[in-house]
Every structure is written in C-alpha cells, then in structure tokens.
XYZ file of C-alpha atoms in Angstrom:
473
model
C 15.683 28.091 -19.750
C 17.987 30.732 -19.025
C 15.490 33.219 -17.678
C 14.077 30.671 -15.217
C 17.448 29.545 -14.168
C 18.077 33.133 -13.117
C 14.599 33.632 -11.613
C 15.112 30.247 -9.540
C 18.715 31.530 -8.244
C 17.082 34.919 -7.039
C 14.270 33.074 -5.537
C 16.419 30.717 -3.609
C 18.517 33.877 -2.343
C 15.325 35.557 -1.225
C 13.898 32.489 0.389
C 17.029 31.960 2.319
C 17.095 35.624 3.394
C 20.284 36.423 1.620
C 18.564 39.147 -0.099
C 15.989 40.644 2.287
C 12.467 42.532 2.131
C 13.040 45.875 0.694
C 16.288 45.229 -0.629
C 16.951 46.533 -4.209
C 17.903 44.062 -6.952
C 20.825 44.775 -9.269
C 19.749 46.786 -12.456
C 18.807 45.013 -15.583
C 21.646 46.201 -17.383
C 24.231 45.363 -14.839
C 22.622 41.487 -14.486
C 22.718 41.371 -18.203
C 26.377 42.354 -18.445
C 27.554 40.313 -15.332
C 25.679 37.163 -16.431
C 26.379 37.404 -20.279
C 22.663 37.410 -20.904
C 20.413 39.416 -23.051
C 18.258 42.287 -21.746
C 15.101 40.601 -22.628
C 16.263 37.402 -20.774
C 16.881 39.195 -17.472
C 13.644 41.278 -17.722
C 11.839 37.831 -18.299
C 13.395 36.489 -15.230
C 12.490 39.627 -13.104
C 8.961 39.487 -14.455
C 8.894 35.648 -13.378
C 9.944 36.683 -9.830
C 7.145 39.485 -9.863
C 4.555 37.113 -11.080
C 5.474 34.922 -8.150
C 4.825 37.701 -5.729
C 8.429 37.776 -4.716
C 9.678 41.217 -6.051
C 7.898 44.574 -7.439
C 8.932 47.025 -9.975
C 9.357 50.633 -8.755
C 8.909 53.145 -11.440
C 12.359 54.619 -12.429
C 13.958 52.867 -9.357
C 14.161 49.121 -10.312
C 13.078 45.874 -8.871
C 12.865 45.430 -4.927
C 12.216 42.219 -2.949
C 8.487 42.610 -1.652
C 7.842 43.336 1.965
C 5.538 40.294 2.718
C 3.610 39.273 5.723
C 5.399 37.554 8.527
C 6.043 34.010 8.420
C 4.503 31.604 10.693
C 7.003 30.771 13.564
C 7.820 27.316 14.602
C 4.700 25.222 14.428
C 4.910 24.389 18.177
C 3.840 28.009 18.856
C 0.770 27.856 16.758
C -1.925 26.608 19.113
C -0.102 24.550 21.775
C 2.699 21.917 21.335
C 1.826 18.556 19.657
C 0.473 15.791 22.038
C 3.557 14.290 24.033
C 2.048 10.736 23.711
C 0.316 8.753 20.855
C -3.501 9.472 20.605
C -6.419 7.640 18.810
C -7.436 9.286 15.622
C -11.059 10.373 14.918
C -11.239 13.024 12.187
C -13.228 11.236 9.607
C -16.622 12.082 10.492
C -16.112 15.663 10.925
C -14.041 15.917 7.826
C -16.840 14.510 5.605
C -18.916 17.483 6.646
C -16.132 19.837 6.026
C -15.508 18.464 2.599
C -18.980 18.355 1.738
C -19.313 22.039 1.869
C -16.619 22.695 -0.520
C -18.512 20.722 -3.234
C -21.745 22.503 -2.541
C -23.079 24.519 -5.320
C -22.128 28.095 -5.612
C -19.297 27.851 -3.144
C -16.244 29.818 -3.325
C -13.951 26.708 -3.141
C -10.900 27.453 -1.015
C -11.037 23.998 0.691
C -10.188 21.410 -1.885
C -6.466 20.963 -2.732
C -6.927 20.047 -6.411
C -5.546 21.897 -9.348
C -7.990 23.434 -11.618
C -8.805 21.320 -14.650
C -7.604 24.217 -17.109
C -4.068 23.856 -15.722
C -3.856 20.146 -16.621
C -3.526 18.038 -19.714
C -6.988 16.643 -20.579
C -6.883 17.223 -24.511
C -3.191 15.504 -24.655
C -4.456 12.686 -22.556
C -7.408 12.074 -24.909
C -5.218 11.792 -27.827
C -2.724 9.573 -25.999
C -5.493 7.229 -24.951
C -6.992 6.871 -28.314
C -3.464 6.391 -29.952
C -2.373 3.763 -27.513
C -5.614 1.749 -27.557
C -5.519 1.629 -31.187
C -1.958 0.595 -31.268
C -2.263 -1.913 -28.321
C -5.741 -3.090 -27.934
C -4.900 -5.991 -25.806
C -4.363 -3.338 -22.948
C -8.088 -2.976 -22.827
C -8.410 -6.515 -21.521
C -5.224 -6.669 -19.365
C -5.886 -9.068 -16.557
C -5.294 -8.345 -13.033
C -3.486 -11.524 -12.569
C -0.525 -10.400 -14.819
C 2.155 -8.083 -13.585
C 1.121 -5.190 -11.463
C 3.300 -2.722 -13.153
C 3.677 -2.049 -16.867
C 7.285 -2.000 -18.219
C 6.977 1.438 -20.128
C 5.886 3.177 -16.736
C 8.698 1.680 -14.934
C 11.162 2.778 -17.412
C 9.634 6.544 -17.390
C 9.794 6.428 -13.667
C 13.250 5.270 -13.303
C 14.537 7.918 -15.913
C 12.846 10.705 -14.241
C 13.884 9.819 -10.856
C 17.609 9.801 -11.971
C 16.980 13.607 -12.972
C 16.060 14.518 -9.510
C 18.992 12.473 -7.982
C 17.137 9.358 -6.700
C 17.959 6.242 -8.469
C 15.293 3.650 -8.412
C 15.310 -0.012 -9.194
C 12.345 -1.463 -11.302
C 12.058 -4.330 -8.887
C 10.989 -1.989 -6.056
C 8.377 -0.143 -7.952
C 4.545 -1.023 -7.896
C 1.981 0.975 -9.761
C -0.942 1.771 -7.671
C -4.395 3.547 -7.973
C -3.417 6.671 -6.176
C -0.770 7.940 -3.595
C -3.143 7.185 -0.898
C -3.394 3.591 -1.797
C 0.502 3.726 -1.977
C 0.499 4.935 1.589
C -2.339 2.434 2.770
C -0.279 -0.452 1.269
C 2.763 0.659 2.867
C 1.027 0.871 6.455
C -0.339 -2.687 5.945
C 3.047 -3.881 5.198
C 4.717 -2.504 8.394
C 1.894 -1.895 11.111
C -0.689 -3.878 12.770
C -3.817 -2.234 14.636
C -2.592 -0.327 17.861
C 0.686 0.664 16.801
C 2.044 4.069 16.907
C 2.815 6.145 13.607
C 4.676 9.481 13.919
C 3.289 12.215 11.587
C 3.940 15.856 11.009
C 2.086 18.372 13.057
C -0.077 19.766 11.416
C -0.260 17.042 8.829
C -2.470 16.198 5.726
C -5.817 15.097 7.131
C -6.052 12.122 4.609
C -2.838 10.548 6.600
C -5.055 10.732 9.762
C -7.862 9.007 7.984
C -5.629 6.112 6.924
C -4.363 5.824 10.593
C -8.061 6.109 11.809
C -9.224 3.369 9.455
C -6.482 0.936 10.420
C -6.716 1.332 13.995
C -3.362 2.890 14.477
C -2.407 5.705 16.857
C -0.801 8.932 15.775
C 2.235 10.543 17.359
C 2.426 14.231 16.303
C 6.015 15.594 15.797
C 6.625 19.365 15.683
C 6.980 20.794 12.228
C 8.587 23.858 11.077
C 6.743 25.820 8.145
C 9.976 26.419 6.275
C 12.282 23.399 7.069
C 9.769 20.709 7.841
C 9.604 18.042 10.625
C 11.927 18.346 13.623
C 14.724 15.711 13.444
C 15.543 16.266 16.826
C 11.881 15.611 18.248
C 11.926 12.500 15.914
C 15.023 11.237 17.498
C 13.581 11.482 20.916
C 10.234 10.042 19.854
C 11.864 6.908 18.286
C 14.242 6.066 21.082
C 11.740 3.345 22.465
C 11.689 0.255 20.248
C 8.241 -0.572 18.540
C 8.387 -3.831 20.560
C 8.144 -1.634 23.670
C 5.192 0.487 22.443
C 7.546 2.718 20.477
C 7.167 4.111 16.975
C 6.412 1.586 14.207
C 6.623 3.873 11.319
C 6.897 7.570 10.257
C 4.208 8.861 7.602
C 5.800 12.254 6.455
C 5.502 14.811 3.471
C 9.270 16.304 3.221
C 8.744 18.223 -0.062
C 5.908 20.888 -0.179
C 4.340 19.328 2.675
C 0.573 19.913 3.050
C -0.635 22.141 4.692
C 2.536 24.020 5.413
C 4.428 23.998 1.916
C 7.780 23.260 3.915
C 10.791 21.550 2.210
C 13.296 19.808 4.442
C 16.891 20.591 3.753
C 18.965 17.757 2.229
C 21.098 17.667 5.332
C 17.985 17.026 7.478
C 16.799 14.398 5.185
C 20.162 12.796 5.167
C 20.080 12.715 8.825
C 16.705 11.336 9.212
C 17.101 8.533 6.679
C 20.236 7.461 8.703
C 18.387 7.545 12.098
C 15.111 5.723 11.126
C 17.122 2.916 9.330
C 19.503 2.498 12.373
C 16.271 2.133 14.561
C 14.263 0.073 12.236
C 11.708 2.585 12.081
C 9.750 2.320 8.637
C 9.675 5.616 6.640
C 6.606 6.256 4.463
C 7.204 9.287 2.358
C 4.596 11.154 0.321
C 6.391 13.001 -2.507
C 3.201 13.983 -4.482
C 4.122 17.724 -4.438
C 7.867 17.186 -5.219
C 7.534 18.189 -8.880
C 5.599 21.420 -7.872
C 8.086 23.063 -5.664
C 9.209 26.364 -6.783
C 12.212 27.284 -4.669
C 14.887 26.159 -7.293
C 15.857 22.751 -8.485
C 13.502 19.781 -7.883
C 14.011 18.777 -4.322
C 15.255 15.299 -3.718
C 13.130 12.778 -1.834
C 14.361 11.240 1.512
C 14.613 8.001 -0.442
C 17.554 9.366 -2.338
C 19.488 9.357 0.903
C 18.589 5.993 2.169
C 20.931 3.215 1.096
C 19.224 0.524 3.427
C 15.890 0.022 1.570
C 13.958 1.354 4.736
C 12.330 4.262 3.000
C 9.036 3.740 0.944
C 8.677 6.605 -1.584
C 4.876 7.292 -2.552
C 3.405 9.542 -5.066
C 0.976 10.054 -7.883
C 0.172 12.053 -10.875
C -3.066 13.658 -9.255
C -1.557 17.149 -8.868
C 0.411 17.383 -12.068
C -1.492 15.471 -14.712
C -5.066 14.668 -13.520
C -6.646 13.495 -10.208
C -9.062 11.488 -12.198
C -6.398 8.986 -13.824
C -5.883 7.343 -10.547
C -2.383 6.297 -10.988
C 0.477 6.553 -8.694
C 3.461 4.307 -7.324
C 5.520 3.291 -4.497
C 9.308 2.694 -4.565
C 9.297 0.154 -1.650
C 12.831 -0.389 -1.046
C 13.349 -3.777 0.692
C 9.803 -4.216 1.267
C 8.812 -4.610 -2.330
C 7.340 -8.239 -1.908
C 5.303 -7.195 0.807
C 3.838 -4.269 -1.116
C 2.886 -6.512 -4.042
C 1.326 -8.886 -1.629
C -0.708 -6.257 -0.346
C -1.612 -4.666 -3.585
C -2.596 -8.077 -5.031
C -4.896 -8.976 -2.003
C -6.633 -5.314 -2.012
C -7.259 -4.002 -5.327
C -5.397 -5.838 -8.070
C -3.582 -4.441 -10.922
C -3.792 -0.612 -11.654
C -5.299 0.163 -14.953
C -2.781 -1.122 -17.696
C -3.790 1.314 -20.413
C -3.846 4.314 -18.167
C -0.184 3.192 -16.944
C 1.037 3.316 -20.647
C -0.811 6.747 -21.131
C 1.386 8.160 -18.088
C 4.403 6.629 -19.620
C 3.870 8.382 -22.943
C 3.194 11.565 -21.406
C 6.137 11.578 -19.130
C 8.486 10.640 -22.042
C 7.063 13.499 -24.263
C 9.238 16.635 -24.902
C 6.340 18.887 -23.934
C 6.183 17.279 -20.214
C 8.758 19.357 -18.675
C 7.495 22.528 -20.235
C 4.069 21.631 -18.686
C 5.690 21.216 -15.344
C 7.604 24.403 -15.549
C 4.302 26.267 -16.484
C 2.484 24.443 -13.553
C 5.025 25.479 -10.879
C 4.880 29.094 -12.163
C 1.083 29.161 -12.295
C 0.966 27.706 -8.595
C 3.530 30.188 -7.505
C 1.544 32.976 -8.784
C -1.713 31.732 -7.450
C -0.218 31.141 -3.937
C 1.264 34.665 -4.163
C -2.019 36.347 -5.067
C -3.844 34.423 -2.315
C -1.386 35.318 0.269
C -1.564 39.166 -0.653
C -5.273 39.062 -0.587
C -5.239 37.601 2.867
C -2.643 40.260 4.048
C -5.091 42.986 2.987
C -8.354 41.618 4.140
C -7.792 39.410 7.421
C -6.998 40.780 10.939
C -3.732 42.304 11.093
C -2.492 39.570 13.741
C -3.069 36.844 10.982
C 0.187 35.028 10.318
C 0.400 33.425 6.982
C 2.821 30.428 5.778
C 5.333 31.115 2.921
C 5.145 28.035 0.961
C 8.085 26.602 -0.990
C 5.857 23.971 -2.936
C 2.435 22.965 -3.572
C -0.706 25.204 -3.744
C -2.139 25.684 -0.164
C -1.573 28.387 2.462
C -1.715 27.882 6.471
C -2.980 30.820 8.358
C -2.872 31.169 12.117
C -5.704 33.727 13.250
C -5.644 35.604 16.618
C -5.959 33.008 19.511
C -9.552 33.851 20.384
C -10.831 32.820 16.826
C -12.444 29.336 16.623
C -12.070 28.318 13.023
C -14.113 25.277 13.262
C -16.922 27.707 14.191
C -15.889 30.284 11.693
C -16.153 27.399 8.942
C -19.750 27.005 9.928
C -20.397 30.732 9.296
C -18.231 30.958 6.441
C -20.201 28.034 4.680
C -23.423 29.803 5.107
C -21.856 32.739 3.306
C -20.836 30.365 0.438
C -17.108 30.171 1.394
C -15.444 26.846 1.940
C -11.914 26.132 3.620
C -10.618 23.207 5.866
C -10.294 24.332 9.577
C -6.985 23.627 11.463
C -8.213 21.051 13.674
C -8.644 18.672 10.696
C -4.707 18.588 10.453
C -4.359 17.286 14.161
C -5.050 13.991 15.611
C -5.234 15.755 19.043
C -7.457 18.546 18.045
C -4.715 21.175 17.861
C -4.865 24.466 15.676
C -8.465 25.387 16.377
C -7.437 29.023 15.610
C -5.800 28.104 12.188
C -7.319 27.219 8.693
C -5.976 25.967 5.237
C -6.797 27.837 2.059
C -6.425 25.940 -1.286
C -4.916 28.009 -4.114
C -5.292 25.645 -7.119
C -7.631 27.718 -9.038
C -6.728 30.695 -11.358
C -6.798 33.922 -9.575
C -10.176 35.723 -10.172
C -12.355 38.383 -8.883
C -14.816 35.697 -6.996
C -11.763 34.410 -5.124
C -10.676 37.953 -4.096
C -14.297 38.746 -2.922
C -14.335 35.411 -1.036
C -11.207 36.143 0.922
C -12.345 39.583 1.521
C -15.662 38.182 3.061
C -13.841 35.518 5.074
C -11.405 38.006 6.521
C -14.555 40.139 7.552
C -15.986 36.974 9.362
C -12.514 36.216 10.908
C -12.591 39.843 12.386
C -15.798 39.269 13.984
C-alpha cells in the first residue's frame, strides 16, 4: 500500500541515522505534493510511524523523530567478551525453571516469545481444516512412508521465496515439525558429538539446548545489536579446519535475531556465505523472524546469496500463523538427501493435512495483509514496551532497538544480577528470561530479555514498572 511504502521508507532513513532524533519531518502538504500522494495517504503513513514509536506529533509544529533511549553498543561490551574457546553447554536444567515461572498462573508474562493468540489466524485455520479435510479425506490417513513434503506446500514456499529474492528448488525442501526440528536435523547431518558449532553471542537459548542435547560445543561469536554477527570474528574463528578441532558448523539468526532483533546487511550476508562455503563450514540459518522484520522490505536470507548449496535455511510458521500447527521446513541445499534420511529416522512425515492447510493459507489473498498487520502490531508493541522500560528502569539501563521480531534485550548497570532479579520478580508475579540463558559461557548476568508478543495493556505497564523498581534495588 502507498502509505506503508512511505512509512517504511522513512523508517529506513530513521534506522540508518539519516534522519536523526529530534529532526522535524517535512510537512504533510509538502510530502503530498512532492510524492504526488493524497493528504490522507501521507497522514496515514505518519500515523503508522507514530504507532511504531518512531515519530511524535507536536501540536501546530508537525512530526518529529522521537528521542529514544540509547541503543546497546557492540555486544562485546555488554558483560565481557564471548569465550575465546569452545565451551560445553549446560543451560537446560536452569532454563526449565525459568520457563516454568512464565507459565505460572497470574504471571505478567514477559518471558515467552510467542505471539498472542488474538494476533493469529485461528478462525481461518479452522475453516481451512474443515474444507480441505472434506475435499481430500485421504490426507487424514496419510502414511509416514509416503513423500515427506506435500506438493502444494512446496509450490507455496517456492513462490513466496521468490518474492523475497531467494529462489528455492523443490528437491531441496523438506517439511518439518518445527523450526527447532529443522535445525536439529541439520545439526545431525553435519556434526558429530564433540564438534564445535559457532553461534551468535547472545544467542537464542533453544539453540544452546540443541547443542547440549547433541553433545556439541559452542563457540560464541560477538554480535552487534543492529548489524548482527561479526563476519570478521567468524573469519578468524573458522581459519582452523574442522578436522583439526575447528568449527564444523555455524548456527545463526541473521534476520530479526533473537534476542537482539538485529538484521545483517546484504553485503555482510554475501561475505559470510562466500567465506563459509570456501572453508566448507556448514551454515544453518534460522529465518523464523524474516517475515516480521519492520525496517522496510522483507530482508533476504543468507541462503539467497549462497550459490554452493552450503547454507541450510530453517523456518516455521509458529510466529506468523500458529505455534500449535507444528509445521516448518528446511531448504537444505546440497545436503537435502541427508536431511531426508534424518527426518525419516527421527519423526517421519509431518502431518499432511496441516501441510495443505498452510499452503492454502499462504496462497490466499489475505495472507500478505495479515503479515503487514502483524509487523505493524509487533512494531507497536515493541515501541510501547521500550518506552515503558525507559520510564521505569534505572537511568543507566540500555535497551536494544530491534529491527524485527518482538523481543527486547536490556543491559542493566553492572552490579545487577538478573538471575537473582528473576527469582525476586517471579515472587512478585513477573516473568522474564535472564541474560545468562543466552550464553553457553554464562555471560550477560546483568542483561535480560523481555517478550513483546502480547497486546499492550495496563497489566504489562504495571509489570514493567514493578520490575524496574526491583531492578533499581
């Protein structure tokens, strides 16, 4: 839509620093004349930016870029540099306790990174299930010995991937039960117990759980909260071949990374794809947040820049359609046969009926409208949460400025122990995830992650106010 294109253009200029906090935007009439747009279209674009927390209207003065809390600096400055050597992973036992607190009755749930059910598509899914099951009842009895991926889903995925500049071949695609299963299958295909896997630092704790369960070591790579993982650090880390106890694989989230919300620039993605292919270091790419980045056009995955088949692209529909469907896929490049073997051995075929439902949803005219709405809502929720943290937390708190997803990363003053803070907050009915859960080496003790998947409410505002008071001691 015209208003969204204009809003995204200004969002990119603001994100790049070309328009700075405090700067006045051109007047509504000037923009309408300059862009040959209607006044209402320009106003709608500016209100979209306002809802994202990027600009503010000043009476009889116009729209200005908001003065926002400071961005986090390079991640290596947060709580000590990532470990210089691979480390054994042991987060699962502590993590279970943390996540259990988030599910306790009456909690202000700032821990679990799941979208609110009302933001998703349950009624439409119900109609699709009934319609497809009625027309194709054989799908209800689909055998796990048949092909792993249904043709309609493959067609829908390849069509949509073309729209974001990432041609995929049917033969490299394998439907999975989740993005987590997709990553697990990829790790099984390219590593063995004791191998080293490079990960971002901080990184999503489920990735650390996978490494722990498979007996793999983690090498933490410095990651910038805006531009993502350091290609220079990865270049140094991968100089030694895997056969000489070097890195066997990389496990990364380049688009809307969790927990920082960073998006790697295209030039860095190209550089990284070329580097890892030349050194035969497998890249496993989690793109689960690719469709909910809100800085402009949908960012391309690293897989789009890889001509060697070295990159394995993993994702699912849990953040955009429903976490309960348990459908994802991997575009496995040259390792597709290995992934098919691992999938057959571990879990067999992903539900055939649900694959058809996802395909029908992706092909519907309303799906793109849904994604645009979802991006706008998440951007609004992140902005509201960010502003509340700026108002209620200690003045020294530094806050990430996510380019996608729906989580915030906070760095508190050095003396704050967020693991101890979590215990106190849980007793007060507030859940979050402490920073050390995002590091194999136990870094980021003074950091935490807040989830912003729920619509803004007075309950959330009060929870952040109380959490800020606890953080202040």
